[in-house]
């Protein structure tokens, strides 16, 4: 286990925002590591800072202090352009509200990151990905012609088309019913397993959280780690 | 390469899908509209102007005229011909002409065979008879002359007329010369003869004040080239160059005004277009916040995002300009061919300028007005994917307004080259914006009071207006500006056409009589009365030589322009027509001093027309000396009068008080209206009064009237075009503001609000906005019109009360109706469709 490289390393990161009532510290100093191919759930009450933390880890936002290393790169030292490149190369995203581009078809949405990052065979890869999420026949449909679950599957295909090292998901099943949520979860963990993608997801769903190897509990901007890394997440689930 | 394949591909893909899904309709429509409006307006007005300029060219009998006191070098004419211009010679002088025992001072014109280059000579079979056009000219040894000369000289066709040392056969009756001028009685009757006969008359010696005019006609560019060549060779003392544009006749002024109106209308079309593009671009930018955040999240560098959207705007603009040009050309073509029979439009003329202007406008509008929304769009942070409420990173309405104002101003200025009009429009626009901001916030405060209580449709509407005060004020401003511009175009047209019509009302005198003696007057009045012809006021006239100002003798030989027929009415000449009256004539306005009335002072008083006063440097309190026969009349200037030269009534430079002129026996001037079909009566009417001179201005009046009618009609069509453009802008505005309401409507719907409640509240909201916008527009309209009419159009400004009521009502009605219509469309979707459309 010690041979597994560290994918994310944080050192006392904080987030302070300025509001009309003065400065507000929404994240207390947080430090933790995530290993490659690990699956981590960030859980906690609404407003506890989960999304904020996710945004920092994914390089969508800048830390106020502290250090973040993603796959060895010092995220806290990069500017927005460099972070964008890093996101494009190493990171995939899934959101509660799917975040598909409405005026592009499902297939084109999936191709988008590949094209942005200059990958050659974008269309071929996208078709494959679409097939893998079971939507091979819906490629030419626009997002508003798809159900929520289908849209999220498209989003997953889009997230994995660049074979990212890390996948961030903010409440990926939040807008879905149990059956569809289950499908999404299965897809996520399948990619995690098959491609060795590090999975970091924010969720309110304790069942989903429990399928992860680790759970990070957020409380009012502070982190309290609850569960220790488990070697067999799948087994554990079946046992539980 | 700037547009690399990835950005090009992505941009093109977005563009294609959005276009297909109708997402681009509004912004595309805005660009199409701006290009189409500007193109059709300027193409149409260009064609109209070409036709009207042709028409006015007839009054010069040429496109350009070179006037000279001496014969001009033949080489100049050769050069003009070498350039391909048509050239004609005209020599003009005043000379006594004799027929038997009778003689009269005449305006003798000797022309070569090319005369006239524009327009037609009209002749009659009998004096004062109906006119017909002819291409012929007097042959060698022949003269043609005006009816009046036949009357005064007692001459007849086939008789002899002596001009200087030569004798001619009278072979034609001139009814009208194209370059006859609008002079009613300043000019002497005209005699036309062949240029080759001029030398043998020996009338052109030194001191004869002969004008050697060369007429030119040809394409504008060539004429300009020629003028450039000619200019350094001209002697200011001897020569002058004139084009139809310098035409200061009533007709020339009407045409100039119409041209300014076209310019104004096109400027307003540009502003309208800019407003709608700004509105649409804002909406476009807003809708793309998410895609930008997504692309950035997925690793797109800022440069890629910028390229994608700049390309996107270029695609949209390109398509918009293409479609707009087609639509604009089509619309204009349809209108032009519809009215070609009644209005002179040069259908076959092809003009590049309007196309360039339209494309340029489309490009500048689209790029400038989407610049700020795009900047906002580019600044959208990727974090928006997590924090949905995050908008653009920059936001400054001040910058937005400033940029928009500057852009519109530059566009108007560049287009019109007229700083004044541009500044007036921009200035009133700014006042309007400021006033509107104040009013919005005032109304919102007021609404808070009114809106308290139960949640009815009314309260819901107020609540919404309040909540989105800033958005609403922007909306209000764009509605108000649109309505104001429409009002300006509409009211301006009304006032202008009204003034034109007033100038020549039905029954405008078409005949003038002079030389009526005191003894003839009662008899004449009776005789005409019996025939059912009503005479207008009789004005006493005495010819006097204007001799001195404040005892300082003035040159009697005033500058030459006086003699030309171009100046409004009666030239000052060597002798002035003096009249006296205790009443101020209609259409005369005292601008300095006070009208003398009939009270008698020690020194007689005189009122002087302002332009003459200016030219001769006459001031209030100056003592003027006139020689009347052997008598000397002195009078003090106690008032300066502005005279409306555009009315067909006798006007006088000098009006004295009656007391000053007692003891002189004047002759009288009067005018009357005789319907065309009664023309035949004229000979019988005039028979008992052989010494009275008759002027027939019927032809002139008809000419003037037909041109004015045509111009009015053209103005009307321009108005319709602008109204259409404006209405479309309103639709676009309502539509885009409807989009912003979508979310709210969906939520209300979801919360179970009844359809009628939502509908009524939306309609109320639009009614309120339309009402306020209309009211403010009426106010701003008044300001803009005042400035335009007094500073640019040279008209009397007045208040337009009717529009103060009309504008808010129509504003509320139209905006409310449009709101209702698009609201209907939205509410016909069910909730889930609504929610889906929001995403
Ligand atoms: N830029 C900001 N300005 C002010 N407050 C902020 C800002 N960003 C986050 N917050 C606040 O910080 C807190 C944490 O927000 P965050 O979105 O991370 O919570 P969360 O745990 O994801 O909640 P939820 O489960 O509801 O999504 C919230 O109280 C939020 O209002
Ligand atoms: Mg959250």
PDB file of N, CA and C and ligand atoms in Angstrom, chain A residues 15-20 24-27 42-54 61 96 170-171 202-204 218 221, chain B residues 383 386-387 389-390, ligand 1:
ATOM      1  N   UNK A  15      -9.877  28.638   3.207  1.00  0.00           N
ATOM      2  CA  UNK A  15     -10.555  29.513   2.243  1.00  0.00           C
ATOM      3  C   UNK A  15     -11.230  30.633   3.007  1.00  0.00           C
ATOM      4  N   UNK A  16     -10.874  31.832   2.650  1.00  0.00           N
ATOM      5  CA  UNK A  16     -11.485  33.002   3.281  1.00  0.00           C
ATOM      6  C   UNK A  16     -12.124  33.834   2.188  1.00  0.00           C
ATOM      7  N   UNK A  17     -13.377  34.211   2.383  1.00  0.00           N
ATOM      8  CA  UNK A  17     -14.029  35.066   1.380  1.00  0.00           C
ATOM      9  C   UNK A  17     -14.399  36.389   2.027  1.00  0.00           C
ATOM     10  N   UNK A  18     -14.450  37.408   1.219  1.00  0.00           N
ATOM     11  CA  UNK A  18     -14.888  38.713   1.728  1.00  0.00           C
ATOM     12  C   UNK A  18     -16.351  38.917   1.367  1.00  0.00           C
ATOM     13  N   UNK A  19     -17.135  39.206   2.355  1.00  0.00           N
ATOM     14  CA  UNK A  19     -18.546  39.481   2.128  1.00  0.00           C
ATOM     15  C   UNK A  19     -18.822  40.903   2.564  1.00  0.00           C
ATOM     16  N   UNK A  20     -20.064  41.292   2.438  1.00  0.00           N
ATOM     17  CA  UNK A  20     -20.405  42.655   2.841  1.00  0.00           C
ATOM     18  C   UNK A  20     -20.226  42.847   4.345  1.00  0.00           C
ATOM     19  N   UNK A  24     -14.852  36.165   5.933  1.00  0.00           N
ATOM     20  CA  UNK A  24     -15.526  34.981   6.440  1.00  0.00           C
ATOM     21  C   UNK A  24     -14.655  33.777   6.110  1.00  0.00           C
ATOM     22  N   UNK A  25     -14.283  33.052   7.139  1.00  0.00           N
ATOM     23  CA  UNK A  25     -13.454  31.871   6.872  1.00  0.00           C
ATOM     24  C   UNK A  25     -14.376  30.682   6.689  1.00  0.00           C
ATOM     25  N   UNK A  26     -14.480  30.196   5.456  1.00  0.00           N
ATOM     26  CA  UNK A  26     -15.408  29.093   5.222  1.00  0.00           C
ATOM     27  C   UNK A  26     -14.710  27.743   5.259  1.00  0.00           C
ATOM     28  N   UNK A  27     -13.382  27.747   5.219  1.00  0.00           N
ATOM     29  CA  UNK A  27     -12.650  26.495   5.452  1.00  0.00           C
ATOM     30  C   UNK A  27     -11.557  26.723   6.489  1.00  0.00           C
ATOM     31  N   UNK A  42     -16.850  12.932   0.362  1.00  0.00           N
ATOM     32  CA  UNK A  42     -16.872  14.058   1.294  1.00  0.00           C
ATOM     33  C   UNK A  42     -18.323  14.224   1.706  1.00  0.00           C
ATOM     34  N   UNK A  43     -18.568  14.080   3.013  1.00  0.00           N
ATOM     35  CA  UNK A  43     -19.940  14.178   3.483  1.00  0.00           C
ATOM     36  C   UNK A  43     -20.035  15.272   4.529  1.00  0.00           C
ATOM     37  N   UNK A  44     -21.256  15.647   4.872  1.00  0.00           N
ATOM     38  CA  UNK A  44     -21.429  16.683   5.879  1.00  0.00           C
ATOM     39  C   UNK A  44     -22.703  17.442   5.631  1.00  0.00           C
ATOM     40  N   UNK A  45     -23.051  18.250   6.613  1.00  0.00           N
ATOM     41  CA  UNK A  45     -24.301  19.002   6.533  1.00  0.00           C
ATOM     42  C   UNK A  45     -24.213  20.038   5.429  1.00  0.00           C
ATOM     43  N   UNK A  46     -25.375  20.481   5.026  1.00  0.00           N
ATOM     44  CA  UNK A  46     -25.431  21.515   4.010  1.00  0.00           C
ATOM     45  C   UNK A  46     -24.749  22.777   4.538  1.00  0.00           C
ATOM     46  N   UNK A  47     -23.920  23.358   3.716  1.00  0.00           N
ATOM     47  CA  UNK A  47     -23.235  24.590   4.126  1.00  0.00           C
ATOM     48  C   UNK A  47     -21.977  24.330   4.906  1.00  0.00           C
ATOM     49  N   UNK A  48     -21.558  23.067   5.038  1.00  0.00           N
ATOM     50  CA  UNK A  48     -20.372  22.778   5.835  1.00  0.00           C
ATOM     51  C   UNK A  48     -19.082  23.012   5.040  1.00  0.00           C
ATOM     52  N   UNK A  49     -19.208  23.233   3.746  1.00  0.00           N
ATOM     53  CA  UNK A  49     -18.015  23.566   2.973  1.00  0.00           C
ATOM     54  C   UNK A  49     -17.557  22.479   2.024  1.00  0.00           C
ATOM     55  N   UNK A  50     -18.393  21.497   1.755  1.00  0.00           N
ATOM     56  CA  UNK A  50     -18.007  20.386   0.897  1.00  0.00           C
ATOM     57  C   UNK A  50     -17.688  20.846  -0.527  1.00  0.00           C
ATOM     58  N   UNK A  51     -18.617  21.604  -1.085  1.00  0.00           N
ATOM     59  CA  UNK A  51     -18.403  22.056  -2.463  1.00  0.00           C
ATOM     60  C   UNK A  51     -17.199  22.972  -2.545  1.00  0.00           C
ATOM     61  N   UNK A  52     -17.035  23.790  -1.511  1.00  0.00           N
ATOM     62  CA  UNK A  52     -15.886  24.689  -1.497  1.00  0.00           C
ATOM     63  C   UNK A  52     -14.583  23.889  -1.555  1.00  0.00           C
ATOM     64  N   UNK A  53     -14.520  22.863  -0.741  1.00  0.00           N
ATOM     65  CA  UNK A  53     -13.322  22.027  -0.711  1.00  0.00           C
ATOM     66  C   UNK A  53     -13.088  21.362  -2.066  1.00  0.00           C
ATOM     67  N   UNK A  54     -14.177  20.855  -2.635  1.00  0.00           N
ATOM     68  CA  UNK A  54     -14.073  20.186  -3.925  1.00  0.00           C
ATOM     69  C   UNK A  54     -13.532  21.145  -4.987  1.00  0.00           C
ATOM     70  N   UNK A  61     -10.944  26.883  -8.000  1.00  0.00           N
ATOM     71  CA  UNK A  61     -10.892  28.042  -7.119  1.00  0.00           C
ATOM     72  C   UNK A  61      -9.500  28.088  -6.496  1.00  0.00           C
ATOM     73  N   UNK A  96     -24.152  17.829 -10.010  1.00  0.00           N
ATOM     74  CA  UNK A  96     -25.541  17.537  -9.683  1.00  0.00           C
ATOM     75  C   UNK A  96     -26.481  17.947 -10.812  1.00  0.00           C
ATOM     76  N   UNK A 170     -19.772  16.332  -7.714  1.00  0.00           N
ATOM     77  CA  UNK A 170     -20.505  17.047  -6.672  1.00  0.00           C
ATOM     78  C   UNK A 170     -21.954  16.593  -6.719  1.00  0.00           C
ATOM     79  N   UNK A 171     -22.343  15.779  -5.725  1.00  0.00           N
ATOM     80  CA  UNK A 171     -23.702  15.244  -5.653  1.00  0.00           C
ATOM     81  C   UNK A 171     -24.151  14.661  -6.986  1.00  0.00           C
ATOM     82  N   UNK A 202     -18.699  14.342  -3.559  1.00  0.00           N
ATOM     83  CA  UNK A 202     -19.454  14.964  -2.470  1.00  0.00           C
ATOM     84  C   UNK A 202     -20.844  14.377  -2.521  1.00  0.00           C
ATOM     85  N   UNK A 203     -21.346  13.933  -1.379  1.00  0.00           N
ATOM     86  CA  UNK A 203     -22.700  13.377  -1.419  1.00  0.00           C
ATOM     87  C   UNK A 203     -23.414  13.494  -0.093  1.00  0.00           C
ATOM     88  N   UNK A 204     -24.717  13.533  -0.178  1.00  0.00           N
ATOM     89  CA  UNK A 204     -25.557  13.471   1.010  1.00  0.00           C
ATOM     90  C   UNK A 204     -26.058  12.061   1.237  1.00  0.00           C
ATOM     91  N   UNK A 218     -17.178  16.624   6.822  1.00  0.00           N
ATOM     92  CA  UNK A 218     -16.998  18.072   6.975  1.00  0.00           C
ATOM     93  C   UNK A 218     -17.946  18.559   8.045  1.00  0.00           C
ATOM     94  N   UNK A 221     -16.808  23.758   8.116  1.00  0.00           N
ATOM     95  CA  UNK A 221     -15.542  24.174   7.532  1.00  0.00           C
ATOM     96  C   UNK A 221     -14.337  23.395   8.012  1.00  0.00           C
TER      97      UNK A 221
ATOM     98  N   UNK B 383     -15.683  28.289 -11.676  1.00  0.00           N
ATOM     99  CA  UNK B 383     -16.315  27.876 -10.430  1.00  0.00           C
ATOM    100  C   UNK B 383     -17.842  27.923 -10.512  1.00  0.00           C
ATOM    101  N   UNK B 386     -19.923  24.958  -9.927  1.00  0.00           N
ATOM    102  CA  UNK B 386     -20.267  24.536  -8.575  1.00  0.00           C
ATOM    103  C   UNK B 386     -21.184  25.537  -7.888  1.00  0.00           C
ATOM    104  N   UNK B 387     -20.856  26.796  -8.063  1.00  0.00           N
ATOM    105  CA  UNK B 387     -21.656  27.830  -7.415  1.00  0.00           C
ATOM    106  C   UNK B 387     -22.473  28.526  -8.477  1.00  0.00           C
ATOM    107  N   UNK B 389     -24.736  30.609  -8.663  1.00  0.00           N
ATOM    108  CA  UNK B 389     -25.113  32.024  -8.651  1.00  0.00           C
ATOM    109  C   UNK B 389     -23.978  32.926  -9.142  1.00  0.00           C
ATOM    110  N   UNK B 390     -22.792  32.356  -9.346  1.00  0.00           N
ATOM    111  CA  UNK B 390     -21.676  33.187  -9.799  1.00  0.00           C
ATOM    112  C   UNK B 390     -21.941  33.669 -11.216  1.00  0.00           C
TER     113      UNK B 390
HETATM  114  N1  LIG C   1     -17.894  33.341  -2.157  1.00  0.00           N
HETATM  115  C1  LIG C   1     -18.603  33.150  -1.028  1.00  0.00           C
HETATM  116  N2  LIG C   1     -19.057  34.201  -0.348  1.00  0.00           N
HETATM  117  C2  LIG C   1     -19.749  34.041   0.783  1.00  0.00           C
HETATM  118  N3  LIG C   1     -20.054  32.878   1.308  1.00  0.00           N
HETATM  119  C3  LIG C   1     -19.630  31.770   0.679  1.00  0.00           C
HETATM  120  C4  LIG C   1     -18.890  31.851  -0.535  1.00  0.00           C
HETATM  121  N4  LIG C   1     -18.611  30.591  -0.949  1.00  0.00           N
HETATM  122  C5  LIG C   1     -19.163  29.768  -0.034  1.00  0.00           C
HETATM  123  N5  LIG C   1     -19.783  30.470   0.936  1.00  0.00           N
HETATM  124  C6  LIG C   1     -20.456  29.912   2.119  1.00  0.00           C
HETATM  125  O1  LIG C   1     -19.632  28.923   2.617  1.00  0.00           O
HETATM  126  C7  LIG C   1     -20.417  27.874   3.112  1.00  0.00           C
HETATM  127  C8  LIG C   1     -20.031  26.567   2.481  1.00  0.00           C
HETATM  128  O2  LIG C   1     -20.522  26.509   1.185  1.00  0.00           O
HETATM  129  P1  LIG C   1     -20.518  25.183   0.317  1.00  0.00           P
HETATM  130  O3  LIG C   1     -21.212  25.434  -0.959  1.00  0.00           O
HETATM  131  O4  LIG C   1     -19.129  24.673   0.241  1.00  0.00           O
HETATM  132  O5  LIG C   1     -21.385  24.208   1.207  1.00  0.00           O
HETATM  133  P2  LIG C   1     -21.820  22.702   0.930  1.00  0.00           P
HETATM  134  O6  LIG C   1     -21.265  21.918   2.021  1.00  0.00           O
HETATM  135  O7  LIG C   1     -21.445  22.313  -0.442  1.00  0.00           O
HETATM  136  O8  LIG C   1     -23.375  22.782   1.058  1.00  0.00           O
HETATM  137  P3  LIG C   1     -24.494  21.962   0.244  1.00  0.00           P
HETATM  138  O9  LIG C   1     -24.478  20.579   0.804  1.00  0.00           O
HETATM  139  O10 LIG C   1     -25.739  22.650   0.552  1.00  0.00           O
HETATM  140  O11 LIG C   1     -24.118  22.004  -1.172  1.00  0.00           O
HETATM  141  C9  LIG C   1     -21.866  28.233   2.867  1.00  0.00           C
HETATM  142  O12 LIG C   1     -22.390  28.751   4.051  1.00  0.00           O
HETATM  143  C10 LIG C   1     -21.769  29.265   1.794  1.00  0.00           C
HETATM  144  O13 LIG C   1     -22.825  30.157   1.918  1.00  0.00           O
END
